[in-house]
Amino acid sequence: MKTVFMFSGQGAQYAGMGKELYKNYSVAKEIFDRADEVLGYSIKDICFEDEAKLGETEFAQPAILTMSIAAMKVLQEQGVRAEMTAGLSLGEYSAYVASGAMDFEEAVALVQKRGKFMAEAVPSGKGAMYAIIGLDTELVEEACKEAMEAGNGLAVPANYNAPGQIVIAGETETVAKAAEIAKEKGAKLAVKLKVSGPFHTEMLQPAAEKLGPELQKMHIRPMEIPVFTNVDATEVASEKDIIPILTKQICCPVRFSDIIQNMHNKGADTFIELGPGKALCGFVKRTLKGVTILNVEDLSSLEKTMTKLHSIV
């Protein structure tokens, strides 16, 4: 059995996340307390009860990373280890923490800045993202191309999440037109996402330019387990590649469906999502058959995961 730890991205957050783990496991409490000390405010209060701040990118990103690593520490305390790891967008930072390449404290401080830079990169109302459900990749890409030809703005795929589930992003009017065209081409749904900007597009270049110098300050160590990156869905070859990858990642489309497939090709058969929500479990289910898919975000999911893992062993 080869196990993958997958880490949630922005958009999965909700008030109350991590609260049960914090109350019941000292290793989870320690992670939240360490984050509070680094950030200079109570991230646990935001995670547990502040829906408004969780909607702000600057607070959502450190909150999700903290909750994800707390969940991982609890699972590790139960004796579960991973042979490889990856995360969706923001979740890639959690994956580097899981791999040993990044210190948790440095990572949580960094993603707070990343969130701030991303929120500042595009003025409010100038960009948007839509989830396109039930349409082939080629047709989604065609819809974006046709929308850009009809206007002057940007519309491109931003997240290749799973077969039949792609997120597009760009300038508000152009990407809305692309979503309309996708519906005309047969998409089952085209849903506007509640995000603050057109993430993973060239419109985030100002954020990448600000993030680069902050990444250079990081103390990066060799990875203890392989990390698969959003940028090209392949295994990161060396710790020397991490900073260039993360600088590029903020403007590049996320190729999570390919990550799932590439991990499976390397022998992964057990995929555990750590962090709020079950979105990544859904992506795996859409991408692969015959694998074990689990998640840990609260006590109930932890108990189910441990029961399932014991039955496999």
Short mmCIF file of C-alpha atoms in Angstrom, two decimals:
data_model
loop_
_atom_site.label_atom_id
_atom_site.label_comp_id
_atom_site.label_asym_id
_atom_site.label_seq_id
_atom_site.Cartn_x
_atom_site.Cartn_y
_atom_site.Cartn_z
CA MET A 1 0.00 0.00 0.00
CA LYS A 2 1.44 3.38 -1.05
CA THR A 3 -0.24 6.30 0.66
CA VAL A 4 -0.62 9.89 -0.54
CA PHE A 5 -1.24 12.88 1.70
CA MET A 6 -3.23 15.47 -0.28
CA PHE A 7 -3.73 19.00 1.05
CA SER A 8 -6.73 21.26 0.52
CA GLY A 9 -6.62 24.54 -1.35
CA GLN A 10 -8.38 27.85 -0.84
CA GLY A 11 -12.15 27.70 -1.09
CA ALA A 12 -12.48 24.64 1.17
CA GLN A 13 -12.42 26.66 4.40
CA TYR A 14 -15.38 26.95 6.78
CA ALA A 15 -15.94 28.26 10.28
CA GLY A 16 -15.36 25.49 12.80
CA MET A 17 -12.66 23.68 10.86
CA GLY A 18 -10.09 22.00 13.09
CA LYS A 19 -11.95 22.77 16.31
CA GLU A 20 -12.55 19.14 17.30
CA LEU A 21 -8.96 18.17 16.55
CA TYR A 22 -7.70 21.13 18.61
CA LYS A 23 -9.81 20.14 21.62
CA ASN A 24 -8.96 16.45 21.50
CA TYR A 25 -5.33 16.17 20.35
CA SER A 26 -2.36 17.96 21.89
CA VAL A 27 -0.39 17.71 18.61
CA ALA A 28 -3.14 19.65 16.83
CA LYS A 29 -3.34 22.21 19.63
CA GLU A 30 0.43 22.72 19.40
CA ILE A 31 0.21 23.52 15.67
CA PHE A 32 -2.53 26.12 16.17
CA ASP A 33 -0.65 27.67 19.09
CA ARG A 34 2.58 27.86 17.08
CA ALA A 35 0.72 29.56 14.23
CA ASP A 36 -0.79 32.12 16.62
CA GLU A 37 2.67 32.98 17.89
CA VAL A 38 4.12 33.42 14.40
CA LEU A 39 1.21 35.39 12.95
CA GLY A 40 0.64 37.66 15.95
CA TYR A 41 -3.10 36.99 16.06
CA SER A 42 -5.36 34.03 16.84
CA ILE A 43 -5.65 31.88 13.74
CA LYS A 44 -7.63 29.36 15.78
CA ASP A 45 -10.32 31.97 16.50
CA ILE A 46 -10.55 32.65 12.77
CA CYS A 47 -10.70 28.93 11.94
CA PHE A 48 -13.24 28.12 14.61
CA GLU A 49 -15.71 31.03 14.39
CA ASP A 50 -14.86 33.89 11.99
CA GLU A 51 -16.63 33.22 8.69
CA ALA A 52 -15.99 36.77 7.48
CA LYS A 53 -12.22 36.64 7.83
CA LEU A 54 -12.12 33.15 6.35
CA GLY A 55 -13.53 34.77 3.22
CA GLU A 56 -10.47 37.02 2.95
CA THR A 57 -7.53 35.49 1.09
CA GLU A 58 -4.94 36.94 3.49
CA PHE A 59 -6.48 35.05 6.43
CA ALA A 60 -7.89 32.04 4.58
CA GLN A 61 -4.50 30.81 3.36
CA PRO A 62 -2.70 30.59 6.74
CA ALA A 63 -5.90 29.23 8.29
CA ILE A 64 -6.15 26.37 5.80
CA LEU A 65 -2.45 25.54 6.04
CA THR A 66 -2.59 25.49 9.85
CA MET A 67 -5.67 23.29 9.96
CA SER A 68 -4.21 20.94 7.32
CA ILE A 69 -0.91 20.43 9.14
CA ALA A 70 -2.76 19.94 12.44
CA ALA A 71 -4.80 17.17 10.80
CA MET A 72 -1.63 15.62 9.42
CA LYS A 73 0.04 15.62 12.84
CA VAL A 74 -2.96 13.84 14.35
CA LEU A 75 -2.92 11.21 11.61
CA GLN A 76 0.82 10.71 12.00
CA GLU A 77 0.33 10.27 15.74
CA GLN A 78 -1.98 7.38 14.83
CA GLY A 79 0.95 5.79 12.97
CA VAL A 80 -0.02 6.73 9.40
CA ARG A 81 2.77 7.83 7.05
CA ALA A 82 2.79 8.86 3.39
CA GLU A 83 5.07 7.76 0.56
CA MET A 84 4.28 10.87 -1.54
CA THR A 85 2.40 14.15 -1.22
CA ALA A 86 0.77 17.00 -3.15
CA GLY A 87 -1.63 19.87 -2.59
CA LEU A 88 -4.07 21.94 -4.60
CA SER A 89 -2.64 25.43 -5.22
CA LEU A 90 -2.14 26.75 -1.65
CA GLY A 91 -2.09 23.11 -0.54
CA GLU A 92 1.27 22.63 -2.25
CA TYR A 93 2.83 24.63 0.60
CA SER A 94 1.38 22.16 3.10
CA ALA A 95 2.84 19.37 0.98
CA TYR A 96 6.33 20.87 1.30
CA VAL A 97 5.86 21.05 5.07
CA ALA A 98 4.78 17.40 5.03
CA SER A 99 7.86 16.48 2.99
CA GLY A 100 10.21 18.16 5.47
CA ALA A 101 11.35 20.75 2.92
CA MET A 102 9.75 23.67 4.81
CA ASP A 103 9.38 24.57 8.47
CA PHE A 104 5.76 25.01 9.49
CA GLU A 105 6.40 28.41 11.06
CA GLU A 106 8.08 29.81 7.96
CA ALA A 107 5.38 28.36 5.71
CA VAL A 108 2.44 29.81 7.64
CA ALA A 109 4.02 33.27 7.68
CA LEU A 110 4.76 33.00 3.96
CA VAL A 111 1.26 32.02 2.89
CA GLN A 112 -0.22 34.93 4.82
CA LYS A 113 1.89 37.21 2.62
CA ARG A 114 1.01 35.14 -0.46
CA GLY A 115 -2.68 35.63 0.26
CA LYS A 116 -2.21 39.36 0.73
CA PHE A 117 -0.25 39.69 -2.52
CA MET A 118 -2.87 37.70 -4.43
CA ALA A 119 -5.72 39.81 -3.08
CA GLU A 120 -3.89 43.00 -4.04
CA ALA A 121 -2.85 41.87 -7.54
CA VAL A 122 -6.17 42.47 -9.30
CA PRO A 123 -8.64 45.24 -8.34
CA SER A 124 -11.95 43.99 -6.97
CA GLY A 125 -14.44 43.19 -9.73
CA LYS A 126 -11.82 43.01 -12.50
CA GLY A 127 -11.42 39.24 -12.45
CA ALA A 128 -13.48 36.09 -11.88
CA MET A 129 -13.39 32.29 -11.91
CA TYR A 130 -15.99 29.74 -13.04
CA ALA A 131 -16.16 25.99 -12.50
CA ILE A 132 -17.13 24.22 -15.73
CA ILE A 133 -18.69 20.83 -15.02
CA GLY A 134 -19.34 18.02 -17.47
CA LEU A 135 -17.44 19.24 -20.52
CA ASP A 136 -14.36 17.77 -22.21
CA THR A 137 -11.08 19.62 -21.71
CA GLU A 138 -10.72 20.47 -25.41
CA LEU A 139 -14.16 22.08 -25.52
CA VAL A 140 -13.46 24.15 -22.39
CA GLU A 141 -10.24 25.39 -23.97
CA GLU A 142 -12.16 26.19 -27.17
CA ALA A 143 -14.74 28.17 -25.18
CA CYS A 144 -11.98 30.29 -23.65
CA LYS A 145 -10.36 30.89 -27.01
CA GLU A 146 -13.65 31.91 -28.62
CA ALA A 147 -14.47 34.30 -25.77
CA MET A 148 -11.09 36.00 -26.11
CA GLU A 149 -11.52 36.30 -29.88
CA ALA A 150 -14.91 37.94 -29.32
CA GLY A 151 -13.49 40.51 -26.89
CA ASN A 152 -10.23 41.97 -25.64
CA GLY A 153 -9.90 40.27 -22.28
CA LEU A 154 -8.37 37.11 -20.84
CA ALA A 155 -10.13 33.77 -20.26
CA VAL A 156 -8.06 30.62 -19.69
CA PRO A 157 -8.22 27.30 -17.85
CA ALA A 158 -6.86 27.79 -14.33
CA ASN A 159 -7.49 24.43 -12.65
CA TYR A 160 -7.56 21.05 -14.38
CA ASN A 161 -9.11 19.36 -11.35
CA ALA A 162 -10.49 16.13 -12.79
CA PRO A 163 -12.04 14.79 -15.98
CA GLY A 164 -15.12 16.90 -16.62
CA GLN A 165 -14.25 19.45 -13.94
CA ILE A 166 -12.18 22.45 -15.01
CA VAL A 167 -12.02 25.95 -13.55
CA ILE A 168 -11.55 28.89 -15.90
CA ALA A 169 -10.39 32.37 -14.92
CA GLY A 170 -9.69 35.78 -16.33
CA GLU A 171 -11.16 39.23 -16.80
CA THR A 172 -14.73 39.41 -15.54
CA GLU A 173 -16.66 39.96 -18.78
CA THR A 174 -14.50 37.70 -20.93
CA VAL A 175 -14.53 34.74 -18.56
CA ALA A 176 -18.30 35.14 -18.10
CA LYS A 177 -18.64 34.92 -21.88
CA ALA A 178 -16.43 31.82 -21.89
CA ALA A 179 -18.73 30.24 -19.30
CA GLU A 180 -21.75 30.99 -21.52
CA ILE A 181 -20.03 29.43 -24.53
CA ALA A 182 -19.12 26.37 -22.44
CA LYS A 183 -22.81 25.93 -21.58
CA GLU A 184 -23.67 26.18 -25.27
CA LYS A 185 -21.09 23.47 -26.00
CA GLY A 186 -22.79 21.12 -23.54
CA ALA A 187 -21.41 21.83 -20.07
CA LYS A 188 -23.78 20.63 -17.36
CA LEU A 189 -22.92 23.56 -15.09
CA ALA A 190 -20.93 26.80 -15.22
CA VAL A 191 -20.73 28.12 -11.67
CA LYS A 192 -19.13 31.42 -10.68
CA LEU A 193 -16.78 30.85 -7.73
CA LYS A 194 -16.66 33.00 -4.62
CA VAL A 195 -13.02 34.05 -4.90
CA SER A 196 -11.31 37.42 -4.78
CA GLY A 197 -9.48 37.21 -8.10
CA PRO A 198 -8.56 35.26 -11.25
CA PHE A 199 -6.05 32.96 -9.56
CA HIS A 200 -3.50 30.96 -11.58
CA THR A 201 -3.52 33.31 -14.56
CA GLU A 202 -1.06 35.88 -15.88
CA MET A 203 -3.17 38.54 -14.14
CA LEU A 204 -1.50 37.43 -10.89
CA GLN A 205 1.98 38.40 -12.14
CA PRO A 206 2.20 41.35 -9.68
CA ALA A 207 1.69 38.86 -6.84
CA ALA A 208 4.40 36.58 -8.23
CA GLU A 209 6.84 39.49 -8.35
CA LYS A 210 6.19 40.30 -4.69
CA LEU A 211 6.24 36.67 -3.61
CA GLY A 212 9.60 35.89 -5.22
CA PRO A 213 11.75 37.84 -2.73
CA GLU A 214 9.80 36.34 0.20
CA LEU A 215 10.42 32.83 -1.12
CA GLN A 216 14.14 33.58 -1.34
CA LYS A 217 14.17 34.08 2.45
CA MET A 218 12.93 30.54 3.08
CA HIS A 219 15.18 27.84 4.53
CA ILE A 220 14.55 24.96 2.15
CA ARG A 221 15.75 21.45 3.06
CA PRO A 222 15.87 18.18 1.07
CA MET A 223 12.50 16.47 0.74
CA GLU A 224 12.03 13.30 2.77
CA ILE A 225 9.16 12.11 0.56
CA PRO A 226 8.36 13.06 -3.07
CA VAL A 227 6.23 16.14 -3.77
CA PHE A 228 4.27 16.47 -7.02
CA THR A 229 3.89 20.06 -8.17
CA ASN A 230 0.88 21.88 -9.61
CA VAL A 231 3.02 23.48 -12.33
CA ASP A 232 3.62 20.39 -14.47
CA ALA A 233 2.20 17.54 -12.33
CA THR A 234 5.59 15.85 -12.00
CA GLU A 235 7.70 14.92 -9.00
CA VAL A 236 9.91 17.81 -7.83
CA ALA A 237 13.45 16.72 -8.67
CA SER A 238 15.37 18.67 -6.02
CA GLU A 239 14.84 21.11 -3.17
CA LYS A 240 16.64 23.64 -5.39
CA ASP A 241 13.61 23.61 -7.69
CA ILE A 242 11.05 24.52 -5.01
CA ILE A 243 11.47 28.31 -4.99
CA PRO A 244 11.37 28.66 -8.80
CA ILE A 245 8.35 26.36 -8.93
CA LEU A 246 6.40 28.30 -6.29
CA THR A 247 7.26 31.62 -7.92
CA LYS A 248 5.82 30.29 -11.19
CA GLN A 249 2.92 28.40 -9.61
CA ILE A 250 0.92 31.48 -8.70
CA CYS A 251 0.35 32.33 -12.39
CA CYS A 252 0.22 28.80 -13.86
CA PRO A 253 -2.79 26.53 -14.22
CA VAL A 254 -3.12 23.80 -11.58
CA ARG A 255 -2.85 20.30 -13.10
CA PHE A 256 -4.26 18.26 -10.25
CA SER A 257 -5.89 15.59 -12.39
CA ASP A 258 -2.49 14.80 -13.91
CA ILE A 259 -0.90 14.79 -10.44
CA ILE A 260 -3.39 12.15 -9.30
CA GLN A 261 -2.71 10.01 -12.37
CA ASN A 262 1.09 10.38 -12.09
CA MET A 263 1.03 9.39 -8.41
CA HIS A 264 -1.08 6.36 -9.26
CA ASN A 265 1.42 5.43 -11.98
CA LYS A 266 4.10 5.50 -9.25
CA GLY A 267 2.12 2.99 -7.18
CA ALA A 268 -0.17 5.18 -5.06
CA ASP A 269 -3.36 3.34 -4.14
CA THR A 270 -4.48 5.15 -0.95
CA PHE A 271 -5.29 8.87 -1.16
CA ILE A 272 -5.93 10.78 2.08
CA GLU A 273 -7.11 14.38 1.95
CA LEU A 274 -5.96 16.45 4.93
CA GLY A 275 -7.66 19.76 5.60
CA PRO A 276 -11.14 21.20 5.27
CA GLY A 277 -13.62 19.67 2.87
CA LYS A 278 -13.60 16.68 0.55
CA ALA A 279 -13.00 18.34 -2.84
CA LEU A 280 -9.74 16.49 -3.52
CA CYS A 281 -11.37 13.16 -2.67
CA GLY A 282 -13.94 13.99 -5.34
CA PHE A 283 -11.21 14.73 -7.88
CA VAL A 284 -9.55 11.37 -7.20
CA LYS A 285 -12.89 9.58 -7.51
CA ARG A 286 -13.45 11.21 -10.91
CA THR A 287 -9.91 10.41 -12.08
CA LEU A 288 -9.18 6.87 -10.81
CA LYS A 289 -11.01 3.62 -10.16
CA GLY A 290 -10.18 0.94 -7.62
CA VAL A 291 -8.25 3.08 -5.14
CA THR A 292 -8.91 3.93 -1.49
CA ILE A 293 -10.02 7.54 -0.92
CA LEU A 294 -10.20 8.99 2.61
CA ASN A 295 -10.17 12.36 4.35
CA VAL A 296 -9.37 13.83 7.77
CA GLU A 297 -10.95 17.11 8.81
CA ASP A 298 -12.68 16.25 12.10
CA LEU A 299 -13.07 13.43 14.63
CA SER A 300 -15.68 11.55 12.60
CA SER A 301 -13.58 11.48 9.43
CA LEU A 302 -10.47 10.57 11.44
CA GLU A 303 -12.25 7.59 13.01
CA LYS A 304 -13.58 6.43 9.64
CA THR A 305 -10.14 6.77 8.07
CA MET A 306 -8.43 4.78 10.82
CA THR A 307 -11.09 2.05 10.66
CA LYS A 308 -10.68 1.79 6.91
CA LEU A 309 -6.88 1.71 7.07
CA HIS A 310 -6.92 -1.00 9.75
CA SER A 311 -9.26 -3.11 7.61
CA ILE A 312 -6.90 -2.78 4.64
CA VAL A 313 -3.87 -3.80 6.69
#
